[in-house]
mmCIF file with all atom_site columns, C-alpha atoms in Angstrom:
data_model
loop_
_atom_site.group_PDB
_atom_site.id
_atom_site.type_symbol
_atom_site.label_atom_id
_atom_site.label_alt_id
_atom_site.label_comp_id
_atom_site.label_asym_id
_atom_site.label_entity_id
_atom_site.label_seq_id
_atom_site.pdbx_PDB_ins_code
_atom_site.Cartn_x
_atom_site.Cartn_y
_atom_site.Cartn_z
_atom_site.occupancy
_atom_site.B_iso_or_equiv
_atom_site.pdbx_formal_charge
_atom_site.auth_seq_id
_atom_site.auth_comp_id
_atom_site.auth_asym_id
_atom_site.auth_atom_id
_atom_site.pdbx_PDB_model_num
ATOM 1  C CA . UNK A 1 1  ? 66.057 51.998 60.007 1.00 77.00 ? 1  UNK A CA 1
ATOM 2  C CA . UNK A 1 2  ? 66.570 52.973 63.660 1.00 82.00 ? 2  UNK A CA 1
ATOM 3  C CA . UNK A 1 3  ? 69.485 55.289 64.396 1.00 83.00 ? 3  UNK A CA 1
ATOM 4  C CA . UNK A 1 4  ? 70.966 52.775 66.850 1.00 86.00 ? 4  UNK A CA 1
ATOM 5  C CA . UNK A 1 5  ? 71.291 50.226 64.035 1.00 88.00 ? 5  UNK A CA 1
ATOM 6  C CA . UNK A 1 6  ? 73.016 52.812 61.830 1.00 87.00 ? 6  UNK A CA 1
ATOM 7  C CA . UNK A 1 7  ? 75.477 53.603 64.612 1.00 87.00 ? 7  UNK A CA 1
ATOM 8  C CA . UNK A 1 8  ? 76.217 49.916 65.128 1.00 91.00 ? 8  UNK A CA 1
ATOM 9  C CA . UNK A 1 9  ? 76.816 49.446 61.398 1.00 90.00 ? 9  UNK A CA 1
ATOM 10 C CA . UNK A 1 10 ? 79.157 52.474 61.417 1.00 91.00 ? 10 UNK A CA 1
ATOM 11 C CA . UNK A 1 11 ? 81.179 50.889 64.219 1.00 91.00 ? 11 UNK A CA 1
ATOM 12 C CA . UNK A 1 12 ? 81.460 47.676 62.212 1.00 92.00 ? 12 UNK A CA 1
ATOM 13 C CA . UNK A 1 13 ? 82.695 49.579 59.148 1.00 90.00 ? 13 UNK A CA 1
ATOM 14 C CA . UNK A 1 14 ? 85.348 51.297 61.312 1.00 92.00 ? 14 UNK A CA 1
ATOM 15 C CA . UNK A 1 15 ? 86.481 47.940 62.668 1.00 93.00 ? 15 UNK A CA 1
ATOM 16 C CA . UNK A 1 16 ? 86.688 46.426 59.184 1.00 92.00 ? 16 UNK A CA 1
ATOM 17 C CA . UNK A 1 17 ? 88.548 49.441 57.841 1.00 92.00 ? 17 UNK A CA 1
ATOM 18 C CA . UNK A 1 18 ? 91.188 49.298 60.571 1.00 93.00 ? 18 UNK A CA 1
ATOM 19 C CA . UNK A 1 19 ? 91.659 45.551 59.950 1.00 94.00 ? 19 UNK A CA 1
ATOM 20 C CA . UNK A 1 20 ? 92.114 46.132 56.232 1.00 94.00 ? 20 UNK A CA 1
ATOM 21 C CA . UNK A 1 21 ? 94.615 48.916 56.976 1.00 93.00 ? 21 UNK A CA 1
ATOM 22 C CA . UNK A 1 22 ? 96.683 46.584 59.188 1.00 95.00 ? 22 UNK A CA 1
ATOM 23 C CA . UNK A 1 23 ? 96.761 44.008 56.381 1.00 95.00 ? 23 UNK A CA 1
ATOM 24 C CA . UNK A 1 24 ? 97.648 46.604 53.749 1.00 94.00 ? 24 UNK A CA 1
ATOM 25 C CA . UNK A 1 25 ? 94.433 46.059 51.778 1.00 94.00 ? 25 UNK A CA 1
ATOM 26 C CA . UNK A 1 26 ? 93.956 49.642 50.638 1.00 94.00 ? 26 UNK A CA 1
ATOM 27 C CA . UNK A 1 27 ? 91.051 48.893 48.266 1.00 93.00 ? 27 UNK A CA 1
ATOM 28 C CA . UNK A 1 28 ? 88.949 47.157 50.931 1.00 93.00 ? 28 UNK A CA 1
ATOM 29 C CA . UNK A 1 29 ? 89.865 49.867 53.430 1.00 93.00 ? 29 UNK A CA 1
ATOM 30 C CA . UNK A 1 30 ? 88.657 52.555 51.020 1.00 93.00 ? 30 UNK A CA 1
ATOM 31 C CA . UNK A 1 31 ? 85.409 50.662 50.386 1.00 93.00 ? 31 UNK A CA 1
ATOM 32 C CA . UNK A 1 32 ? 84.809 50.354 54.130 1.00 92.00 ? 32 UNK A CA 1
ATOM 33 C CA . UNK A 1 33 ? 85.503 54.064 54.599 1.00 92.00 ? 33 UNK A CA 1
ATOM 34 C CA . UNK A 1 34 ? 83.036 54.922 51.827 1.00 92.00 ? 34 UNK A CA 1
ATOM 35 C CA . UNK A 1 35 ? 80.409 52.671 53.427 1.00 91.00 ? 35 UNK A CA 1
ATOM 36 C CA . UNK A 1 36 ? 80.994 54.374 56.771 1.00 90.00 ? 36 UNK A CA 1
ATOM 37 C CA . UNK A 1 37 ? 80.649 57.787 55.159 1.00 91.00 ? 37 UNK A CA 1
ATOM 38 C CA . UNK A 1 38 ? 77.328 56.749 53.585 1.00 90.00 ? 38 UNK A CA 1
ATOM 39 C CA . UNK A 1 39 ? 76.091 55.666 57.007 1.00 90.00 ? 39 UNK A CA 1
ATOM 40 C CA . UNK A 1 40 ? 77.225 59.015 58.467 1.00 90.00 ? 40 UNK A CA 1
ATOM 41 C CA . UNK A 1 41 ? 75.122 60.814 55.852 1.00 89.00 ? 41 UNK A CA 1
ATOM 42 C CA . UNK A 1 42 ? 72.078 58.631 56.533 1.00 87.00 ? 42 UNK A CA 1
ATOM 43 C CA . UNK A 1 43 ? 72.461 59.182 60.284 1.00 87.00 ? 43 UNK A CA 1
ATOM 44 C CA . UNK A 1 44 ? 72.749 62.954 59.849 1.00 87.00 ? 44 UNK A CA 1
ATOM 45 C CA . UNK A 1 45 ? 69.644 63.027 57.639 1.00 86.00 ? 45 UNK A CA 1
ATOM 46 C CA . UNK A 1 46 ? 67.684 60.895 60.086 1.00 83.00 ? 46 UNK A CA 1
ATOM 47 C CA . UNK A 1 47 ? 68.678 63.170 62.989 1.00 81.00 ? 47 UNK A CA 1
ATOM 48 C CA . UNK A 1 48 ? 67.778 66.298 61.012 1.00 82.00 ? 48 UNK A CA 1
ATOM 49 C CA . UNK A 1 49 ? 64.380 64.843 60.065 1.00 78.00 ? 49 UNK A CA 1
ATOM 50 C CA . UNK A 1 50 ? 63.746 63.885 63.687 1.00 74.00 ? 50 UNK A CA 1
ATOM 51 C CA . UNK A 1 51 ? 64.606 67.373 64.937 1.00 72.00 ? 51 UNK A CA 1
ATOM 52 C CA . UNK A 1 52 ? 62.381 68.937 62.283 1.00 67.00 ? 52 UNK A CA 1
ATOM 53 C CA . UNK A 1 53 ? 59.441 66.729 63.256 1.00 66.00 ? 53 UNK A CA 1
ATOM 54 C CA . UNK A 1 54 ? 59.905 67.591 66.940 1.00 64.00 ? 54 UNK A CA 1
ATOM 55 C CA . UNK A 1 55 ? 59.997 71.309 66.103 1.00 60.00 ? 55 UNK A CA 1
ATOM 56 C CA . UNK A 1 56 ? 56.805 71.062 64.039 1.00 57.00 ? 56 UNK A CA 1
ATOM 57 C CA . UNK A 1 57 ? 55.071 69.111 66.811 1.00 57.00 ? 57 UNK A CA 1
ATOM 58 C CA . UNK A 1 58 ? 56.110 71.653 69.461 1.00 58.00 ? 58 UNK A CA 1
ATOM 59 C CA . UNK A 1 59 ? 55.022 74.523 67.212 1.00 53.00 ? 59 UNK A CA 1
ATOM 60 C CA . UNK A 1 60 ? 51.613 72.915 66.663 1.00 56.00 ? 60 UNK A CA 1
ATOM 61 C CA . UNK A 1 61 ? 51.193 72.241 70.383 1.00 53.00 ? 61 UNK A CA 1
ATOM 62 C CA . UNK A 1 62 ? 52.000 75.875 71.211 1.00 53.00 ? 62 UNK A CA 1
ATOM 63 C CA . UNK A 1 63 ? 49.609 77.166 68.559 1.00 54.00 ? 63 UNK A CA 1
ATOM 64 C CA . UNK A 1 64 ? 46.862 74.922 69.878 1.00 55.00 ? 64 UNK A CA 1
ATOM 65 C CA . UNK A 1 65 ? 47.493 76.061 73.459 1.00 52.00 ? 65 UNK A CA 1
ATOM 66 C CA . UNK A 1 66 ? 47.340 79.723 72.433 1.00 52.00 ? 66 UNK A CA 1
ATOM 67 C CA . UNK A 1 67 ? 44.122 79.157 70.497 1.00 54.00 ? 67 UNK A CA 1
ATOM 68 C CA . UNK A 1 68 ? 42.582 77.248 73.408 1.00 54.00 ? 68 UNK A CA 1
ATOM 69 C CA . UNK A 1 69 ? 43.567 79.981 75.868 1.00 51.00 ? 69 UNK A CA 1
ATOM 70 C CA . UNK A 1 70 ? 42.044 82.725 73.743 1.00 49.00 ? 70 UNK A CA 1
ATOM 71 C CA . UNK A 1 71 ? 38.829 80.708 73.271 1.00 49.00 ? 71 UNK A CA 1
ATOM 72 C CA . UNK A 1 72 ? 38.689 80.061 77.014 1.00 49.00 ? 72 UNK A CA 1
ATOM 73 C CA . UNK A 1 73 ? 39.244 83.769 77.679 1.00 50.00 ? 73 UNK A CA 1
ATOM 74 C CA . UNK A 1 74 ? 36.290 84.670 75.429 1.00 48.00 ? 74 UNK A CA 1
ATOM 75 C CA . UNK A 1 75 ? 34.074 82.179 77.215 1.00 47.00 ? 75 UNK A CA 1
ATOM 76 C CA . UNK A 1 76 ? 35.001 83.590 80.640 1.00 50.00 ? 76 UNK A CA 1
ATOM 77 C CA . UNK A 1 77 ? 34.453 87.128 79.422 1.00 49.00 ? 77 UNK A CA 1
ATOM 78 C CA . UNK A 1 78 ? 31.020 86.251 78.049 1.00 48.00 ? 78 UNK A CA 1
ATOM 79 C CA . UNK A 1 79 ? 29.957 84.802 81.414 1.00 49.00 ? 79 UNK A CA 1
ATOM 80 C CA . UNK A 1 80 ? 30.959 87.980 83.234 1.00 50.00 ? 80 UNK A CA 1
ATOM 81 C CA . UNK A 1 81 ? 28.777 90.116 81.021 1.00 49.00 ? 81 UNK A CA 1
ATOM 82 C CA . UNK A 1 82 ? 25.603 88.147 81.911 1.00 49.00 ? 82 UNK A CA 1
#
């Protein structure tokens, strides 16, 4: 589920919770707060996974660039020796 949808759902839980609090419905307020907390956890996990994937991608790109540079350097060096 996209992170924007999770954030929208969190906002809706906050709105419901405040409405239940105004009406004195403590049980429904608690359930809304628990739902909001679950969404917070899902959002945090999704953000952490996204950051991890970006780090791995950047790491792989750097490794590839280093390997390509060293291979290119060997090729240039071999031409000079001819």
